[in-house]
Coordinates of C-alpha atoms in Angstrom, one line a residue:
M18 CA 161.7 58.8 86.7
F19 CA 158.5 59.9 84.9
P20 CA 159.1 63.7 85.5
T21 CA 162.6 63.3 84.2
L22 CA 161.4 61.5 81.0
T23 CA 158.8 64.2 80.5
A24 CA 161.4 67.0 80.8
L25 CA 163.6 65.2 78.3
L26 CA 160.8 64.9 75.8
C27 CA 159.8 68.5 76.1
L28 CA 163.5 69.5 75.8
G29 CA 163.8 67.4 72.6
L30 CA 160.7 69.0 71.2
R31 CA 162.0 72.5 71.8
V32 CA 165.4 71.6 70.3
G33 CA 163.7 70.0 67.3
L34 CA 161.6 73.1 66.7
R35 CA 164.5 75.4 67.2
T36 CA 166.4 73.4 64.6
L37 CA 163.6 73.8 62.1
V38 CA 163.4 77.6 62.9
Q39 CA 167.2 77.9 62.6
A40 CA 167.1 76.0 59.3
G41 CA 164.6 78.5 58.0
T42 CA 161.7 76.0 57.8
L43 CA 158.9 77.1 60.0
P44 CA 156.0 74.7 60.5
K45 CA 152.7 75.8 58.8
P46 CA 150.2 76.9 61.5
T47 CA 146.9 75.2 62.0
L48 CA 143.7 77.1 62.0
W49 CA 140.3 75.9 63.4
A50 CA 137.1 77.3 64.9
E51 CA 135.1 76.4 68.0
P52 CA 132.3 75.3 68.3
G53 CA 132.6 74.9 64.5
S54 CA 132.9 76.7 61.2
V55 CA 129.2 76.9 60.5
I56 CA 127.7 79.5 63.0
H57 CA 124.2 80.8 63.3
W58 CA 123.7 84.6 62.9
G59 CA 124.4 86.5 66.2
S60 CA 126.3 83.6 67.9
S61 CA 129.9 83.8 69.0
V62 CA 132.8 81.8 67.6
T63 CA 136.4 81.4 68.7
I64 CA 139.2 81.0 66.1
W65 CA 142.4 79.3 67.2
C66 CA 145.8 79.5 65.4
Q67 CA 148.5 77.1 66.5
G68 CA 152.1 77.5 65.7
I69 CA 155.3 76.9 67.7
L70 CA 156.4 77.8 71.3
E71 CA 158.8 80.4 70.1
A72 CA 156.1 82.4 68.3
K73 CA 156.0 86.1 69.4
E74 CA 152.7 87.1 67.7
Y75 CA 149.9 85.7 65.6
H76 CA 148.0 87.4 62.8
L77 CA 144.6 86.5 61.4
D78 CA 143.8 87.6 57.8
K79 CA 140.5 87.6 56.1
E80 CA 140.2 87.1 52.3
G81 CA 139.3 90.4 50.6
I82 CA 140.8 92.6 53.4
S83 CA 144.2 94.2 52.6
T84 CA 145.1 94.7 56.3
H85 CA 145.4 92.2 59.1
W86 CA 142.0 91.2 60.4
D87 CA 143.3 90.8 64.0
K88 CA 146.6 90.1 65.8
Q89 CA 147.1 88.4 69.2
K90 CA 149.9 87.4 71.6
P91 CA 150.2 83.7 72.3
V92 CA 148.3 82.2 75.2
D93 CA 149.7 79.6 77.6
P94 CA 151.6 77.4 76.8
G95 CA 152.6 79.8 74.1
D96 CA 152.2 77.9 70.9
K97 CA 148.7 79.2 69.9
A98 CA 146.6 82.4 69.9
K99 CA 142.9 83.0 70.4
F100 CA 140.8 85.2 68.1
S101 CA 137.2 85.9 69.2
I102 CA 134.2 87.0 67.2
T103 CA 131.5 87.9 69.7
Q104 CA 128.7 88.2 67.2
M105 CA 128.6 86.3 63.9
I106 CA 127.2 88.5 61.1
E107 CA 127.3 88.6 57.3
H108 CA 130.5 90.8 57.5
T109 CA 132.4 88.3 59.6
A110 CA 131.7 85.3 57.3
G111 CA 134.5 84.5 54.8
R112 CA 137.8 82.7 54.4
Y113 CA 140.5 83.2 57.0
E114 CA 144.2 82.3 57.2
C115 CA 146.7 82.8 60.0
S116 CA 150.5 83.1 60.4
Y117 CA 152.9 83.7 63.3
L118 CA 156.0 85.7 63.9
S119 CA 159.1 83.7 65.1
P120 CA 162.6 84.9 66.1
T121 CA 163.6 84.2 62.5
G122 CA 160.7 85.8 60.7
W123 CA 157.1 85.0 59.6
S124 CA 155.8 81.6 58.9
E125 CA 153.8 80.7 55.8
R126 CA 150.1 81.0 56.0
S127 CA 147.8 78.3 57.3
D128 CA 145.4 76.4 55.2
P129 CA 142.2 78.5 54.8
L130 CA 139.3 78.2 57.2
E131 CA 135.9 79.0 55.7
L132 CA 133.7 80.6 58.3
V133 CA 130.0 80.4 57.4
V134 CA 127.1 82.4 58.9
T135 CA 123.6 80.8 58.7
G136 CA 120.1 82.3 59.3
F137 CA 119.5 84.3 56.2
Y138 CA 116.6 83.7 53.8
S139 CA 114.2 80.9 54.5
K140 CA 115.1 77.3 55.3
P141 CA 115.0 74.7 52.5
I142 CA 113.3 71.3 52.6
L143 CA 115.3 68.1 52.7
S144 CA 114.0 64.7 51.6
A145 CA 115.4 61.3 50.7
L146 CA 114.5 59.4 47.5
P147 CA 112.7 57.2 47.3
S148 CA 112.5 57.0 51.1
P149 CA 114.6 57.7 54.2
I150 CA 114.7 53.9 54.8
V151 CA 117.8 52.3 53.1
T152 CA 119.0 48.8 53.0
S153 CA 122.5 48.4 54.4
G154 CA 125.1 48.7 51.6
E155 CA 122.9 50.7 49.3
S156 CA 123.1 54.4 48.3
V157 CA 120.4 57.1 48.7
I158 CA 119.5 60.3 46.9
F159 CA 118.9 63.5 48.9
K160 CA 116.8 66.3 47.5
C161 CA 117.2 69.8 48.9
R162 CA 114.6 72.2 47.5
S163 CA 113.4 75.8 48.1
E164 CA 111.2 78.5 46.7
E165 CA 114.2 80.8 47.1
G166 CA 116.4 81.3 44.1
F167 CA 119.5 79.8 45.7
G168 CA 122.4 79.3 43.4
K169 CA 123.9 76.4 45.5
F170 CA 122.8 73.9 48.1
V171 CA 125.0 72.4 50.7
L172 CA 124.3 69.0 52.3
T173 CA 125.9 68.3 55.7
K174 CA 126.2 65.1 57.8
E175 CA 126.2 65.4 61.5
G176 CA 128.7 63.6 63.6
E177 CA 132.4 63.5 64.2
D178 CA 133.3 63.3 60.5
R179 CA 131.2 66.5 59.6
L180 CA 131.1 65.6 56.0
S181 CA 129.6 68.1 53.5
W182 CA 128.7 68.2 49.8
T183 CA 127.9 71.3 47.6
M184 CA 125.9 71.2 44.4
D185 CA 124.7 73.9 42.0
S186 CA 120.9 74.3 42.0
Q187 CA 118.5 73.5 39.1
Q188 CA 115.3 75.4 38.6
Q189 CA 112.3 73.2 38.0
S190 CA 109.2 73.8 35.8
S191 CA 107.3 74.4 39.1
G192 CA 109.6 77.4 39.8
Q193 CA 111.3 75.7 42.7
F194 CA 115.1 75.4 42.9
Q195 CA 116.7 72.1 44.0
A196 CA 119.8 69.9 44.0
L197 CA 120.2 66.2 44.2
F198 CA 123.0 64.5 46.3
S199 CA 124.0 60.9 46.0
V200 CA 125.4 59.5 49.2
G201 CA 126.5 55.9 50.0
P202 CA 126.9 53.2 50.4
V203 CA 125.4 53.5 53.9
T204 CA 126.1 51.1 56.7
P205 CA 124.7 50.7 60.2
T206 CA 128.0 51.3 61.9
H207 CA 126.9 54.8 62.9
R208 CA 123.9 57.2 62.6
W209 CA 123.2 59.0 59.4
T210 CA 121.7 62.4 60.2
F211 CA 121.7 65.2 57.5
R212 CA 120.6 68.8 57.0
C213 CA 120.9 71.1 54.0
Y214 CA 121.4 74.8 53.4
G215 CA 120.9 77.2 50.5
S216 CA 123.3 80.0 49.5
N217 CA 123.8 82.5 46.7
R218 CA 126.8 82.3 44.4
N219 CA 127.9 85.9 45.1
R220 CA 127.9 85.3 48.8
P221 CA 129.0 81.7 49.3
Q222 CA 129.7 81.9 53.0
V223 CA 126.2 83.3 53.8
W224 CA 123.7 80.4 54.2
S225 CA 120.1 79.9 54.9
P226 CA 118.9 78.4 58.2
P227 CA 119.3 74.6 58.2
S228 CA 116.6 72.3 57.0
D229 CA 114.9 70.1 59.5
A230 CA 117.2 67.1 60.3
L231 CA 116.6 64.0 58.3
E232 CA 117.9 60.7 59.8
L233 CA 118.3 57.6 57.6
L234 CA 117.0 54.3 58.8
V235 CA 119.4 51.6 57.8
S236 CA 117.6 48.3 57.5
G237 CA 119.4 45.0 58.0
G238 CA 118.3 41.4 57.8
S239 CA 117.2 40.6 61.3
G240 CA 113.7 39.2 61.9
K241 CA 110.8 41.3 60.7
P242 CA 108.1 42.4 63.2
S243 CA 104.3 42.3 62.6
L244 CA 102.2 45.4 62.0
L245 CA 98.5 45.3 62.8
T246 CA 95.5 47.3 64.0
Q247 CA 92.5 46.2 66.0
Q248 CA 90.1 48.4 64.1
G249 CA 90.7 46.9 60.6
P250 CA 92.1 48.5 57.5
I251 CA 89.2 51.0 57.0
V252 CA 88.6 53.7 59.6
A253 CA 86.1 56.6 59.6
S254 CA 87.6 60.1 59.3
G255 CA 88.3 61.4 62.8
Q256 CA 88.2 57.9 64.4
N257 CA 91.0 57.1 66.8
L258 CA 93.4 54.6 65.4
T259 CA 96.5 52.9 66.9
L260 CA 98.9 50.8 64.9
Q261 CA 100.8 48.1 66.8
C262 CA 104.2 46.8 65.9
R263 CA 105.0 43.5 67.6
S264 CA 107.9 41.1 67.7
D265 CA 109.3 38.2 69.7
F266 CA 112.9 39.2 68.9
G267 CA 113.2 41.3 72.0
Y268 CA 113.5 44.7 70.2
D269 CA 113.6 47.7 72.6
R270 CA 112.5 50.3 70.1
F271 CA 110.2 50.4 67.0
V272 CA 109.9 52.9 64.2
L273 CA 106.9 53.4 61.9
S274 CA 107.3 54.2 58.2
K275 CA 104.7 55.5 55.7
E276 CA 105.2 55.0 52.0
G277 CA 106.1 58.4 50.5
G278 CA 106.4 59.9 54.0
H279 CA 109.6 61.5 55.5
D280 CA 108.8 61.3 59.2
L281 CA 109.9 58.2 61.1
P282 CA 108.1 58.3 64.5
Q283 CA 109.5 56.1 67.2
S284 CA 107.6 54.4 70.0
P285 CA 108.4 53.4 73.5
V286 CA 108.3 49.6 73.9
L287 CA 105.6 47.8 75.8
Q288 CA 105.7 44.1 76.8
P289 CA 102.2 42.7 76.8
Q290 CA 103.7 39.2 77.2
A291 CA 106.9 38.0 78.6
V292 CA 108.5 37.2 75.2
L293 CA 106.7 39.8 73.1
S294 CA 107.7 43.4 72.7
Q295 CA 105.3 46.0 71.2
G296 CA 105.3 49.6 70.1
D297 CA 102.1 51.6 69.7
F298 CA 101.6 54.4 67.2
P299 CA 98.5 56.4 67.5
L300 CA 97.3 58.1 64.3
D301 CA 95.1 61.1 63.8
T302 CA 92.7 60.1 61.0
G303 CA 91.3 63.6 61.1
T304 CA 93.9 64.5 58.5
S305 CA 94.1 63.0 55.0
S306 CA 97.8 62.5 55.3
H307 CA 97.4 59.4 57.5
G308 CA 95.8 57.3 54.8
G309 CA 98.4 55.2 53.2
Q310 CA 100.6 52.1 53.3
Y311 CA 102.7 51.5 56.5
R312 CA 105.6 49.3 57.6
C313 CA 107.4 49.1 60.9
Y314 CA 110.9 48.1 62.0
G315 CA 112.4 46.9 65.2
G316 CA 115.8 47.8 66.6
Y317 CA 118.1 47.8 69.7
S318 CA 119.1 51.0 71.4
L319 CA 122.8 50.1 71.4
S320 CA 122.8 49.6 67.6
S321 CA 121.9 51.9 64.7
E322 CA 120.8 49.0 62.5
W323 CA 117.1 48.2 62.2
S324 CA 115.3 45.0 61.3
A325 CA 113.8 43.9 58.0
P326 CA 110.5 45.6 57.4
S327 CA 107.1 44.2 58.5
D328 CA 104.6 43.2 55.8
P329 CA 102.8 46.3 54.5
L330 CA 99.5 47.5 56.1
D331 CA 97.1 49.6 54.2
I332 CA 95.1 52.2 56.1
L333 CA 92.0 53.6 54.3
V334 CA 90.2 56.6 55.6
A335 CA 86.5 56.7 54.8
G336 CA 84.4 59.8 54.7
W337 CA 86.9 62.1 52.9
L338 CA 84.8 62.1 49.7
P339 CA 81.3 63.4 50.2
D340 CA 79.3 60.9 48.1
R341 CA 77.7 57.7 49.4
P342 CA 77.5 55.0 46.7
S343 CA 74.6 52.5 46.5
L344 CA 75.1 48.7 46.7
S345 CA 72.7 46.1 45.2
V346 CA 72.9 42.4 44.4
Q347 CA 71.7 40.2 41.5
P348 CA 69.9 37.8 41.4
G349 CA 68.8 38.7 44.9
P350 CA 70.0 38.9 48.6
T351 CA 69.3 35.2 49.1
V352 CA 71.0 32.7 47.0
A353 CA 71.7 29.0 47.2
S354 CA 75.1 27.7 47.9
G355 CA 77.0 27.1 44.7
E356 CA 75.3 29.8 42.7
K357 CA 76.9 33.0 41.5
V358 CA 76.0 36.5 42.6
T359 CA 77.0 40.0 41.4
L360 CA 77.3 42.9 43.8
L361 CA 76.8 46.2 42.0
C362 CA 78.3 49.4 43.5
Q363 CA 77.2 52.7 41.9
S364 CA 77.9 56.4 42.4
Q365 CA 76.6 59.5 40.7
S366 CA 79.9 61.3 41.4
L367 CA 82.8 61.0 39.1
R368 CA 84.8 58.2 40.6
D369 CA 87.3 55.8 38.9
T370 CA 87.6 53.2 41.7
F371 CA 85.2 51.1 43.8
L372 CA 86.0 49.0 46.9
L373 CA 83.9 46.1 48.4
T374 CA 84.2 45.1 52.0
K375 CA 82.7 42.4 54.2
E376 CA 82.3 42.9 57.9
R377 CA 84.7 41.0 60.1
A378 CA 86.6 39.7 57.1
A379 CA 90.4 39.3 57.4
D380 CA 90.9 39.8 53.7
L381 CA 91.7 43.1 52.1
P382 CA 88.8 45.0 50.4
L383 CA 88.2 44.0 46.7
R384 CA 89.1 46.9 44.4
L385 CA 87.9 47.5 40.8
R386 CA 88.1 50.2 38.3
S387 CA 84.8 51.8 37.5
Q388 CA 82.7 51.5 34.4
S389 CA 80.4 54.2 33.1
G390 CA 76.7 53.3 33.3
A391 CA 73.5 55.2 32.7
Q392 CA 74.6 58.6 34.1
Q393 CA 76.4 56.7 36.9
H394 CA 79.8 55.2 37.6
Q395 CA 79.8 51.7 38.8
A396 CA 81.7 48.4 39.3
E397 CA 80.4 44.8 39.3
F398 CA 81.9 42.5 41.9
S399 CA 81.3 38.8 40.9
L400 CA 81.2 36.2 43.6
G401 CA 80.8 32.5 43.2
P402 CA 80.2 29.8 43.2
V403 CA 79.3 31.0 46.7
T404 CA 79.6 29.1 50.0
S405 CA 78.1 29.7 53.4
A406 CA 81.4 31.5 54.4
Q407 CA 80.6 34.3 51.9
G408 CA 77.3 35.2 53.6
G409 CA 77.4 38.3 55.7
T410 CA 77.2 42.1 55.6
Y411 CA 78.7 44.0 52.7
R412 CA 79.4 47.7 52.0
C413 CA 81.1 49.5 49.2
Y414 CA 83.1 52.7 48.8
S415 CA 84.1 54.9 45.9
A416 CA 87.6 56.5 45.5
N417 CA 90.0 58.0 42.9
H418 CA 93.2 56.4 41.8
N419 CA 95.3 59.5 42.5
S420 CA 94.3 59.3 46.2
P421 CA 93.7 55.5 46.6
Y422 CA 93.6 55.6 50.4
L423 CA 90.9 58.3 50.8
L424 CA 87.4 56.9 50.4
S425 CA 83.8 58.0 50.2
Q426 CA 81.1 57.5 52.8
P427 CA 80.2 53.8 53.0
S428 CA 77.1 52.5 51.2
E429 CA 74.1 51.2 53.2
P430 CA 74.8 47.7 54.4
L431 CA 73.7 44.8 52.3
E432 CA 73.0 41.4 53.9
L433 CA 73.8 38.4 51.7
L434 CA 72.2 35.1 52.8
I435 CA 73.4 31.8 51.5
S436 CA 70.8 29.0 51.7
A437 CA 71.5 25.3 51.7
S438 CA 71.4 23.6 48.3
Q439 CA 71.2 20.1 46.8
P440 CA 74.5 18.1 46.6
Q441 CA 76.7 19.3 43.8
D442 CA 76.6 15.9 42.1
Y443 CA 72.8 16.1 41.8
T444 CA 72.8 16.7 38.0
V445 CA 70.4 16.3 35.1
E446 CA 71.5 12.7 34.7
N447 CA 70.2 12.1 38.3
H448 CA 66.8 13.6 37.4
I449 CA 66.6 11.3 34.3
C450 CA 67.6 8.3 36.3
M451 CA 65.0 9.1 38.9
A452 CA 62.3 9.6 36.4
T453 CA 63.1 6.3 34.7
A454 CA 63.0 4.5 38.0
V455 CA 59.6 6.0 38.7
L456 CA 58.3 5.0 35.3
V457 CA 59.6 1.4 35.7
L458 CA 57.8 1.2 39.1
V459 CA 54.6 2.4 37.5
V460 CA 54.8 -0.1 34.7
L461 CA 55.5 -2.9 37.2
G462 CA 52.6 -1.8 39.2
V463 CA 50.3 -1.9 36.2
L464 CA 51.5 -5.3 35.2
L465 CA 51.1 -6.6 38.7
F466 CA 47.6 -5.2 38.8
Q467 CA 46.7 -6.9 35.5
A468 CA 48.2 -10.2 36.7
R469 CA 46.2 -10.2 39.8
D470 CA 43.1 -9.2 37.9
S471 CA 43.6 -12.1 35.4
E472 CA 44.1 -14.5 38.4
R473 CA 40.8 -13.4 40.0
M474 CA 39.0 -13.8 36.7
A475 CA 40.4 -17.4 36.3
Q476 CA 39.4 -18.3 39.8
A477 CA 35.9 -17.1 39.1
A478 CA 35.6 -19.1 35.9
A479 CA 36.7 -22.2 37.7
R480 CA 34.0 -21.8 40.4
T481 CA 31.4 -21.7 37.7

């Protein structure tokens, strides 16, 4: 039954096509390229033109060429032809169309196929503004830039849909050329990976190499993980540092994001506890680029959606600035509980920011803008009324506001001692009251002494 039905369907298709041909209406051929229409220089590409089973011959034409670029006989089953370009070069890039010869004449031409060769010039740089992390449903701006004088930039999206956008470039005051692309709204239903290319207006099918791939991270509303470090927020330059992203939501992958950064490193998942998953991110603080503000996200490998972001974690790298500020305290390193103290951080270098830290404190460092002193830059950190909890070892650092995460050498440590004090309700009134009581006791004592003296005198007089 099935072979008979198949034969009848094929016969109907042939009869239908013959009817179209006999009526003088030939179907427009379809033209496509494999593995795609954007080919790297030197690679091969296959162009297919599909028409009807009755086609005798296929022609491939290239824009700007007066004669046929190539002609081929149909390949089995006979409704299409194969055109091969063994080495893609500048000369083979361009717009192509195809047509076929039927028993009744030539078909119309196919829709054009634009064949692009890449690999010329230098590759541009692709970034996302303000960040490659986008909340689901929002749009994102892509910036493609280059030192080359490209007239156009092309943004492409990888995946089955193969979307692309083309924009004229704009020259910036820095001399760079760039174009901005608005894409969105983005959703977590599939991955969003992009590249961009540069080209010149007089050779629109000759492109640069692709930029490095940029993948958007689409953040949703699932539970946020926690980001922490065992070393604390300030690390010495060159010190090993590992950031840990943790969650009890069972995420099987984590990604780390740095404010202003474009890389999104991912981490294999560890399970230090049965219900806790964790991703470790080692950072090399030997480079200044690792100072900054970080967040992490959790996700599941079967989904392209990521969690809400963790709370931010600031990483400060000490030792990038050569100066070492000094730290002093007024009225002195030992104060009574309840009093006020001032910690003075000073530097002879031109610095506009100072930070004060306390060893083993969970709080973030205190940060103040500097004030100009006698040939020095300084900041005064006021503490108080102090309690025993504020006793400990303090250090200060200098920094500049344009690089807030890169610090100087630490000052020498300063030990602040908090001594016990009288109760807070022991006021001047208490002193007056005490003095009055003492005076009363003294008067009573004098009166008592006088009374006893009078009594002794009276007894003596009576005996005489």
